[in-house]
mmCIF file of C-alpha atoms and ligand atoms in Angstrom:
data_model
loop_
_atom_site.group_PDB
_atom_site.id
_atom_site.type_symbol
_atom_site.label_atom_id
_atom_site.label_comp_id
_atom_site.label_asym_id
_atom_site.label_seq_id
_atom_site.Cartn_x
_atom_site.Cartn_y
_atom_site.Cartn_z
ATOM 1 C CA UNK A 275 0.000 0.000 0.000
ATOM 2 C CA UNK A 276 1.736 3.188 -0.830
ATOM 3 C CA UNK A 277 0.286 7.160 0.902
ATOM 4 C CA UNK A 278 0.752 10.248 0.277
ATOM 5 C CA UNK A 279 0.796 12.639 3.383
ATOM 6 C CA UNK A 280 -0.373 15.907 1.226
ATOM 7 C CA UNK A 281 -0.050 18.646 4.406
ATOM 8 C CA UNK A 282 2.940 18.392 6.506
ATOM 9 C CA UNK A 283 5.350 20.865 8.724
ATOM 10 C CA UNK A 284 8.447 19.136 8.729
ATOM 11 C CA UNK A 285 10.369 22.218 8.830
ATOM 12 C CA UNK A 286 8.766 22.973 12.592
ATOM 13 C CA UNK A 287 11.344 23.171 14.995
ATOM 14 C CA UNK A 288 10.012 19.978 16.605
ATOM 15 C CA UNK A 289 11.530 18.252 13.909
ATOM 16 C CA UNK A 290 15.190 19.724 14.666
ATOM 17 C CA UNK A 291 16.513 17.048 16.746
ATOM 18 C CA UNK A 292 15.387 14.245 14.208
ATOM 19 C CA UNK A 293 14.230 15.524 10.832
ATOM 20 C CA UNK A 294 16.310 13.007 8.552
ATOM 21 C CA UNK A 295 15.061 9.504 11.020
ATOM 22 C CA UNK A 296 11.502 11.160 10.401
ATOM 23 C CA UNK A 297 11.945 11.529 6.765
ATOM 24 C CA UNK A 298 13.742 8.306 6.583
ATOM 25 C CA UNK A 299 10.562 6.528 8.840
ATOM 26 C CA UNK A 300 7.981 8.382 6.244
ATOM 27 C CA UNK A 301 9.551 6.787 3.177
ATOM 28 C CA UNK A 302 10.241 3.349 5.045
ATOM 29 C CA UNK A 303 6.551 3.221 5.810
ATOM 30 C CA UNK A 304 5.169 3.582 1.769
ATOM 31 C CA UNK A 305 4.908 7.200 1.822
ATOM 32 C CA UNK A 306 5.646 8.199 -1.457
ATOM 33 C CA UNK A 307 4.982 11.830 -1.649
ATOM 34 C CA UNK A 308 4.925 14.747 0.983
ATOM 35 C CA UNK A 309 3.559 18.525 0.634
ATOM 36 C CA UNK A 310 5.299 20.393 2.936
ATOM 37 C CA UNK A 311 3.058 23.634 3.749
ATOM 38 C CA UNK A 312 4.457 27.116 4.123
ATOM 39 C CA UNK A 313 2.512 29.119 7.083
ATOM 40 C CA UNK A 314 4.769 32.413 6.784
ATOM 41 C CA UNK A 315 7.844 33.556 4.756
ATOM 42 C CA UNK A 316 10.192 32.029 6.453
ATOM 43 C CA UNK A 317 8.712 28.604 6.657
ATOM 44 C CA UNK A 318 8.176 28.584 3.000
ATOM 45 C CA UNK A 319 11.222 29.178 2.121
ATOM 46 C CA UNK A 320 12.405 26.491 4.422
ATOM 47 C CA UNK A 321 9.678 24.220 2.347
ATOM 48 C CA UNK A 322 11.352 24.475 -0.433
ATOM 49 C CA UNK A 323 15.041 24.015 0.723
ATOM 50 C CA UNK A 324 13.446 20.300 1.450
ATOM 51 C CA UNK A 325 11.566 20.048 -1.519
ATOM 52 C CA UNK A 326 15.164 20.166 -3.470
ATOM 53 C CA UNK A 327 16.821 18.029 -0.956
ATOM 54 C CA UNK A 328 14.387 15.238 -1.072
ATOM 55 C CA UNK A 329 12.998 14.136 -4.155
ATOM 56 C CA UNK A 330 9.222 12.901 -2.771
ATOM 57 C CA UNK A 331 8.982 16.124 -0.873
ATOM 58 C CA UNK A 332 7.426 18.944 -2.617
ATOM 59 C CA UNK A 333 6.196 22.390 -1.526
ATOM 60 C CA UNK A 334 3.221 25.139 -1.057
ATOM 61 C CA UNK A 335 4.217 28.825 -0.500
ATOM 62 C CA UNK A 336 2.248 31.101 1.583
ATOM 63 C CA UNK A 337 1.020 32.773 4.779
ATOM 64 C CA UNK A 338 -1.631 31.033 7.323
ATOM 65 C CA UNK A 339 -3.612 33.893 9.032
ATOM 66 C CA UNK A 340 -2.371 33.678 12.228
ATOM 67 C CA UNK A 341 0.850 35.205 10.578
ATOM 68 C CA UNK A 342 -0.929 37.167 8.211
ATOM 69 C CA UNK A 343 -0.347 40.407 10.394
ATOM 70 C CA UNK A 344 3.397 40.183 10.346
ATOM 71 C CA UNK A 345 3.829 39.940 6.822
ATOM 72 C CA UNK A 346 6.282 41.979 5.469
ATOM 73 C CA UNK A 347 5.294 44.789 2.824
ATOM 74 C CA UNK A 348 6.488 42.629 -0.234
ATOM 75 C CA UNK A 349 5.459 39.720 0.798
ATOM 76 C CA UNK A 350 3.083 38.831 -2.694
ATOM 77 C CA UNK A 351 5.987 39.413 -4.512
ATOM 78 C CA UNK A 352 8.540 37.119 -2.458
ATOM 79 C CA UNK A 353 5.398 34.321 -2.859
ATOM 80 C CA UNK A 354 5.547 34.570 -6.639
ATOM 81 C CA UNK A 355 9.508 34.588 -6.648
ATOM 82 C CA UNK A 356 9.181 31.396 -5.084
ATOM 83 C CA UNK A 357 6.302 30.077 -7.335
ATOM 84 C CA UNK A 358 8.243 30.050 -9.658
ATOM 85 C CA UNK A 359 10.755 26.902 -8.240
ATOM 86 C CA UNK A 360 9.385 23.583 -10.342
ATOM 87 C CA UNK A 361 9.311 22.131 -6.139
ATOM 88 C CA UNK A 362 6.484 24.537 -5.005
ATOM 89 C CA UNK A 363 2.966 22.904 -6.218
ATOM 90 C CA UNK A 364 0.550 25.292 -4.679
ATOM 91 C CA UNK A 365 -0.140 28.380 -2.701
ATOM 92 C CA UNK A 366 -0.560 27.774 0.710
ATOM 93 C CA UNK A 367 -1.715 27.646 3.504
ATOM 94 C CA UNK A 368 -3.897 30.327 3.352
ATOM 95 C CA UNK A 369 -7.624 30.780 4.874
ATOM 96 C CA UNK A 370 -9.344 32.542 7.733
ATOM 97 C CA UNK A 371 -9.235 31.822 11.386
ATOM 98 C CA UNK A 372 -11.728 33.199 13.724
ATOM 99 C CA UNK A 373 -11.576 30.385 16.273
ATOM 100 C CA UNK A 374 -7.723 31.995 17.784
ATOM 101 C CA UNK A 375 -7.905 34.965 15.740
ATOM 102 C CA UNK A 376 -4.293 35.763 16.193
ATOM 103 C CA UNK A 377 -4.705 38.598 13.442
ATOM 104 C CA UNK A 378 -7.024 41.003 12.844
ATOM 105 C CA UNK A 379 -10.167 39.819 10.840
ATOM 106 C CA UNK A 380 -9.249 42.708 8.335
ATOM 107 C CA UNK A 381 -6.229 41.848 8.224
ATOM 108 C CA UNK A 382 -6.755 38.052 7.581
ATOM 109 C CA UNK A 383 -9.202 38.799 4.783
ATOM 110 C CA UNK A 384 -6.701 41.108 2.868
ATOM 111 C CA UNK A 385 -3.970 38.538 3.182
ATOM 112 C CA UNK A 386 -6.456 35.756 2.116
ATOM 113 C CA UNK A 387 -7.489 37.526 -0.805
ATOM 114 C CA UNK A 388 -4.068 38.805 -1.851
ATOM 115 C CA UNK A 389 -3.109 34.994 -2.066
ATOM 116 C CA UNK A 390 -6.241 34.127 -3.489
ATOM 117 C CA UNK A 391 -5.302 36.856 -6.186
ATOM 118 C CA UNK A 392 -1.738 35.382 -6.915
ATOM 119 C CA UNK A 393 -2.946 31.819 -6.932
ATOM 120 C CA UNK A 394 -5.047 32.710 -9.712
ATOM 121 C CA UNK A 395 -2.199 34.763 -11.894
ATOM 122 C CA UNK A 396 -0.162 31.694 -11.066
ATOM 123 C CA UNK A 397 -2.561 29.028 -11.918
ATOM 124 C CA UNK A 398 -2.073 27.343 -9.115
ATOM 125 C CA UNK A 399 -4.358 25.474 -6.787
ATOM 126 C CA UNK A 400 -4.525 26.693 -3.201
ATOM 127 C CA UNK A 401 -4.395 25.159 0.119
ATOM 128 C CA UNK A 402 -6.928 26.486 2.493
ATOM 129 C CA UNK A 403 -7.167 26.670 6.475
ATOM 130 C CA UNK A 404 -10.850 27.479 7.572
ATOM 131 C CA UNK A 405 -11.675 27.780 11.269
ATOM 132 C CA UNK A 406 -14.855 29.635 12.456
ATOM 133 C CA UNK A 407 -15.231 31.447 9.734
ATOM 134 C CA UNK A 408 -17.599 29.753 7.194
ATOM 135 C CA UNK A 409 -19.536 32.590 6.308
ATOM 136 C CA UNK A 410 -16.908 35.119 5.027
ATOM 137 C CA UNK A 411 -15.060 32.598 3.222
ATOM 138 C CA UNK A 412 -18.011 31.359 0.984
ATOM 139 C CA UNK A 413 -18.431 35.713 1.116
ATOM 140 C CA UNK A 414 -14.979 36.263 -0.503
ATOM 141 C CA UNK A 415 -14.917 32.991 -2.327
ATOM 142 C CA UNK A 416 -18.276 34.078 -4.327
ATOM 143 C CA UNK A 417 -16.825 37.470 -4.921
ATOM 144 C CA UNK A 418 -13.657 37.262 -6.079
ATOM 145 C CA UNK A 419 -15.222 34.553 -9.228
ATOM 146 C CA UNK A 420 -12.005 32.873 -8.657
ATOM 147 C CA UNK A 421 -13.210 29.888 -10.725
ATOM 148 C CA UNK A 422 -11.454 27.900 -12.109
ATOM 149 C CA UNK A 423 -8.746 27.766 -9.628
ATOM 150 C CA UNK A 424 -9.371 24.971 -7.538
ATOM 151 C CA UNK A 425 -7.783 23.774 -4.429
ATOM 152 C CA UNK A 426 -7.812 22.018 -0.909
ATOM 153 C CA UNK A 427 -9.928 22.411 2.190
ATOM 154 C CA UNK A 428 -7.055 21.705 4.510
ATOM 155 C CA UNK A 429 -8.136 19.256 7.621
ATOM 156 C CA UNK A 430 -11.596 19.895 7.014
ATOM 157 C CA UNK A 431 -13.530 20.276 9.994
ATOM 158 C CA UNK A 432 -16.728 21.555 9.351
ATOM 159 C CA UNK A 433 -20.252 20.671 8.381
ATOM 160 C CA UNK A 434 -21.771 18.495 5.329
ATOM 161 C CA UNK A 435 -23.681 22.018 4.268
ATOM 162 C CA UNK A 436 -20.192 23.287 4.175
ATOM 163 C CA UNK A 437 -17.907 20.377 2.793
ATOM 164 C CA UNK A 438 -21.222 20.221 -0.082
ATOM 165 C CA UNK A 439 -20.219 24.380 -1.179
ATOM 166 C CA UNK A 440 -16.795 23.789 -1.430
ATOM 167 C CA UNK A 441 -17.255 20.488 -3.553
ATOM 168 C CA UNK A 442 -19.560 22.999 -5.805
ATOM 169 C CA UNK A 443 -17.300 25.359 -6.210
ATOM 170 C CA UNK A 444 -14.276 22.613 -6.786
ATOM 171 C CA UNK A 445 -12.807 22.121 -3.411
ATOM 172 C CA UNK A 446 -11.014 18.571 -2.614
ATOM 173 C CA UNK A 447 -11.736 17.967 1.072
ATOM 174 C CA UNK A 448 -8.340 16.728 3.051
ATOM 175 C CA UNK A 449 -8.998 14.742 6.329
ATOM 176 C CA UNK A 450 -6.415 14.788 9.119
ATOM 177 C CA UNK A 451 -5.828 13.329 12.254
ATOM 178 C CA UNK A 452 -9.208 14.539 13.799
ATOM 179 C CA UNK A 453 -11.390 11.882 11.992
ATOM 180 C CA UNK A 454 -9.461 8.987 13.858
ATOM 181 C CA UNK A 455 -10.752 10.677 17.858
ATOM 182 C CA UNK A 456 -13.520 8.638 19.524
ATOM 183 C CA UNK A 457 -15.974 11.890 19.775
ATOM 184 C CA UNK A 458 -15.620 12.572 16.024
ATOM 185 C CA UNK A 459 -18.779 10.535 14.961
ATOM 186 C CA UNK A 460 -19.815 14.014 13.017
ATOM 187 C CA UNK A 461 -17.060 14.574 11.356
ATOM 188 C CA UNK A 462 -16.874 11.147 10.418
ATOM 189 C CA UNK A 463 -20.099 11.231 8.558
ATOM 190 C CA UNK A 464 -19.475 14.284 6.749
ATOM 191 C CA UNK A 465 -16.092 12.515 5.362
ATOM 192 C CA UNK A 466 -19.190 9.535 4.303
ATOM 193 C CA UNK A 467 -20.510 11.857 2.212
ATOM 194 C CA UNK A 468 -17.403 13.547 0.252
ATOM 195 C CA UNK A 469 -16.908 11.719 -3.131
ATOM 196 C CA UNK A 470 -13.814 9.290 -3.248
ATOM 197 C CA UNK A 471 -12.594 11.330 -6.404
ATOM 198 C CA UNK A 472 -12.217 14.578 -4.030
ATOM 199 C CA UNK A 473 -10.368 13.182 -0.716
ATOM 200 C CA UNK A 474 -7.067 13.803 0.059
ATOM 201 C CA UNK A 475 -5.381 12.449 3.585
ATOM 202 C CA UNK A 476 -2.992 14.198 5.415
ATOM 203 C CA UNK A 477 -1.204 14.625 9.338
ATOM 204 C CA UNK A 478 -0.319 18.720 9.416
ATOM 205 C CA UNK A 479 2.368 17.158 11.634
ATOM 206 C CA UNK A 480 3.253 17.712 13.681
ATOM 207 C CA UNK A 481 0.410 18.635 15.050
ATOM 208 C CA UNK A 482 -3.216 16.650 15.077
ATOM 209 C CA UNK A 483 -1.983 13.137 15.753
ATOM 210 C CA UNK A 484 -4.412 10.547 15.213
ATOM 211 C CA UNK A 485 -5.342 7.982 17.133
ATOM 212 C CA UNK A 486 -3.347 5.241 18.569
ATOM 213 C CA UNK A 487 -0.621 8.278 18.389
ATOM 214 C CA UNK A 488 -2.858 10.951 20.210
ATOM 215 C CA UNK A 489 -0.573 13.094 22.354
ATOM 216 C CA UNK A 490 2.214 12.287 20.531
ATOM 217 C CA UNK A 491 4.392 14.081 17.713
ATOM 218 C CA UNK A 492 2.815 14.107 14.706
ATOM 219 C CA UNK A 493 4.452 12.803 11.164
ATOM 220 C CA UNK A 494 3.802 11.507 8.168
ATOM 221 C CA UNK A 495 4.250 7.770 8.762
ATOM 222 C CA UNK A 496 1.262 8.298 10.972
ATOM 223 C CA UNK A 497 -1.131 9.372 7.660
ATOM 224 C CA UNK A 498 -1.835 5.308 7.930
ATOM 225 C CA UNK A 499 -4.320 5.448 10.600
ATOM 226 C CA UNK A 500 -5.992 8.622 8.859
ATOM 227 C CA UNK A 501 -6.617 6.539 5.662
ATOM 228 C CA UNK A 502 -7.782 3.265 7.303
ATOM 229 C CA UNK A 503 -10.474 5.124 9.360
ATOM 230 C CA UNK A 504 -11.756 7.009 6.110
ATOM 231 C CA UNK A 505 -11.501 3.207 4.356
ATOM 232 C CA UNK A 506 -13.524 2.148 6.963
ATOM 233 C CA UNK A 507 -16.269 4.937 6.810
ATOM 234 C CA UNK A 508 -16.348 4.770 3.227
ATOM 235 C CA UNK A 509 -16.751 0.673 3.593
ATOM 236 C CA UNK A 510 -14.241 0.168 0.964
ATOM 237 C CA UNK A 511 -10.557 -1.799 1.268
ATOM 238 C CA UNK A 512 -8.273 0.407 2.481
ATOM 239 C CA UNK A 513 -5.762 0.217 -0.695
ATOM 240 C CA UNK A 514 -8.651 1.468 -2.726
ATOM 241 C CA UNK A 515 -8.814 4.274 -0.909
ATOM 242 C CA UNK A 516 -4.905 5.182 -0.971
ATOM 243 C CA UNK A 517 -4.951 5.151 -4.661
ATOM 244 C CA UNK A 518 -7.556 7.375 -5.064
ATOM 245 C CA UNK A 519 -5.994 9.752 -3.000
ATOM 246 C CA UNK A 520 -2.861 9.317 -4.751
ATOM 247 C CA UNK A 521 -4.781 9.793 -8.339
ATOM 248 C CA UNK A 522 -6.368 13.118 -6.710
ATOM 249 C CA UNK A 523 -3.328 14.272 -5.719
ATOM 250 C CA UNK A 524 -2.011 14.162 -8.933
ATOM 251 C CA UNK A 525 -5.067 15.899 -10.329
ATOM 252 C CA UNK A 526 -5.199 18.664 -8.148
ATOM 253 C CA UNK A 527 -1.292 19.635 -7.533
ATOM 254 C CA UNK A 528 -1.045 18.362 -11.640
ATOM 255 C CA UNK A 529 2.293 16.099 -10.682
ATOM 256 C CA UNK A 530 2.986 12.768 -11.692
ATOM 257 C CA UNK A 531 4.231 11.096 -8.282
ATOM 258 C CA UNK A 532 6.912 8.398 -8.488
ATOM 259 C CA UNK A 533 5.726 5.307 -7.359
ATOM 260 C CA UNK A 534 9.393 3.669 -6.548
ATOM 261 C CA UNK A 535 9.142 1.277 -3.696
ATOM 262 C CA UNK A 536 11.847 2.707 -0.491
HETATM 263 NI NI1 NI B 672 -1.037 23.160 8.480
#
C-alpha cells in the first residue's frame, strides 16, 4: 500500500533534533509523496530548501492567518519569486481563522485575498485553512469569481452544508488526524458523504496526531491510521482508498508522483 501525506510541517522546529530519522521513517513506511506547507515567509522558504533536498517532498508557498499580520510589505511578490521553483505545487496555507484569531479579521481577509489573487495569476491550486469562519469565506470565495482555480480544504472540519459548497465550487476535502478521535462521529459522517474522487489524507504534523498516536508528535508515517479510518467509513478496502488519493493528488497539484518502492 503506498500514501501520500499531502499537508505536513516538517520544517517545525520539533523536527530539529530528528528531521532526517523522520523523513527516513515516512519513506520506510510507503509514503511516497509529501507537501510540505508554508505558514509564513520564512517557513516557506524552508519548504522548499526540502523540496530540493528530497525528491518525494514537494512544496506550497504562503502565509496562514495567524501570521498574516506580520507579513512583510512585499510579501506577494517574495510568494511569486518562489512560485516560480518547479518544487512549489501550490499556494498555501492560506484561509481565515476566527476560532484563535491571532490577526485582525481585516487583516486576515486582505492577506487571504491577496493569495487568493496570486494563486489565480499563477494558476495554481490553493491550500486552504478554515476555522470559524464559514460565512466570510463562501463571502470572498463568491466574490472574487475565482473559478477555475481549484484547491484544498485543509483538515476539514466543518459541516456536510459546508464540505457540499466547497465540492460545488471545486474544493477537494483533506482529512487529518481529527477523523481517527472517539468523539468525532460528526465529522466522520461528513467525510461519508465527500466523493472518493475529491479526498485527500494528510497529518499537518506535527500537530493533530491521530489515534493510537494521540498526544504524541505528529508525522507523516502516521497518515496510515488517517486513511484506514476514512476506508472504513467509506466501507471500501483500504488500498482502494490510498490510490484514489494518490490519483487526486495528482489531479489537483497536476504532478505525476513516483511510485518507486523505499
Ligand atoms: Ni497546516
Amino acid at each position: 500500500m503506498k500514501l501520500i501525506d499531502s499537508h505536513a510541517h516538517l520544517d517545525d522546529e520539533r523536527f530539529n533534533e530528528d528531521r532526517e530519522q523522520v523523513i527516513e521513517r515516512a519513506q520506510k513506511n510507503n509514503i511516497i509523496a509529501v507537501i510540505n506547507i508554508g505558514h509564513d515567509i520564512q517557513s516557506s522558504l524552508q519548504s522548499i530548501q526540502l523540496a530540493e533536498k528530497y525528491s518525494f517532498i514537494y512544496s506550497a508557498v504562503g502565509v496562514h492567518p495567524h501570521d498574516a499580520k506580520d507579513v512583510p510589505e512585499d510579501y506577494l511578490q517574495q510568494l511569486e519569486n518562489m512560485c516560480r521553483c518547479d518544487r512549489v505545487l501550490a499556494v498555501g496555507e492560506i484561509g481565515l481563522d476566527y476560532y484563535y484569531d491571532l490577526s485582525p479579521r481585516d487583516v486576515q481577509k486582505k492577506v487571504f485575498v491577496n493569495q487568493l489573487n496570486l494563486a489565480k495569476k499563477l494558476s495554481k491550486p490553493v491550500i486552504v485553512h478554515l476555522r470559524d469562519a464559514y460565512g466570510d469565506f463562501l463571502d470572498i470565495m463568491q466574490k472574487e469569481r475565482l473559478e477555475p482555480i481549484t484547491g484544498v480544504m485543509h483538515c476539514f472540519s466543518g459541516s456536510w452544508e459546508v464540505a457540499k459548497e466547497c465540492l460545488e465550487m471545486g474544493f477537494y476535502i483533506s482529512f487529518a488526524g481529527p477523523v481517527t478521535f472517539k468523539n468525532a462521529d460528526r465529522l466522520r459522517e461528513v467525510a461519508s458523504r465527500v466523493p472518493l474522487d475529491r479526498l485527500l489524507i494528510e497529518t499537518d504534523c506535527p500537530y493533530l496526531t491521530p489515534v493510537p498516536y494521540r498526544g504524541k508528535r505528529n508525522e507523516p508515517a502516521y497518515v496510515k491510521h488517517v486513511a484506514e479510518q476514512l476506508a472504513a467509513v467509506k466501507g471500501i478496502p483500504v488500498n482502494e482508498l490510498t490510490e484514489a488519493v494518490i490519483n487526486n493528488a495528482e489531479r489537483l497539484f497536476n504532478i505525476k508522483i513516483n511510485n518507486y518502492s523505499a
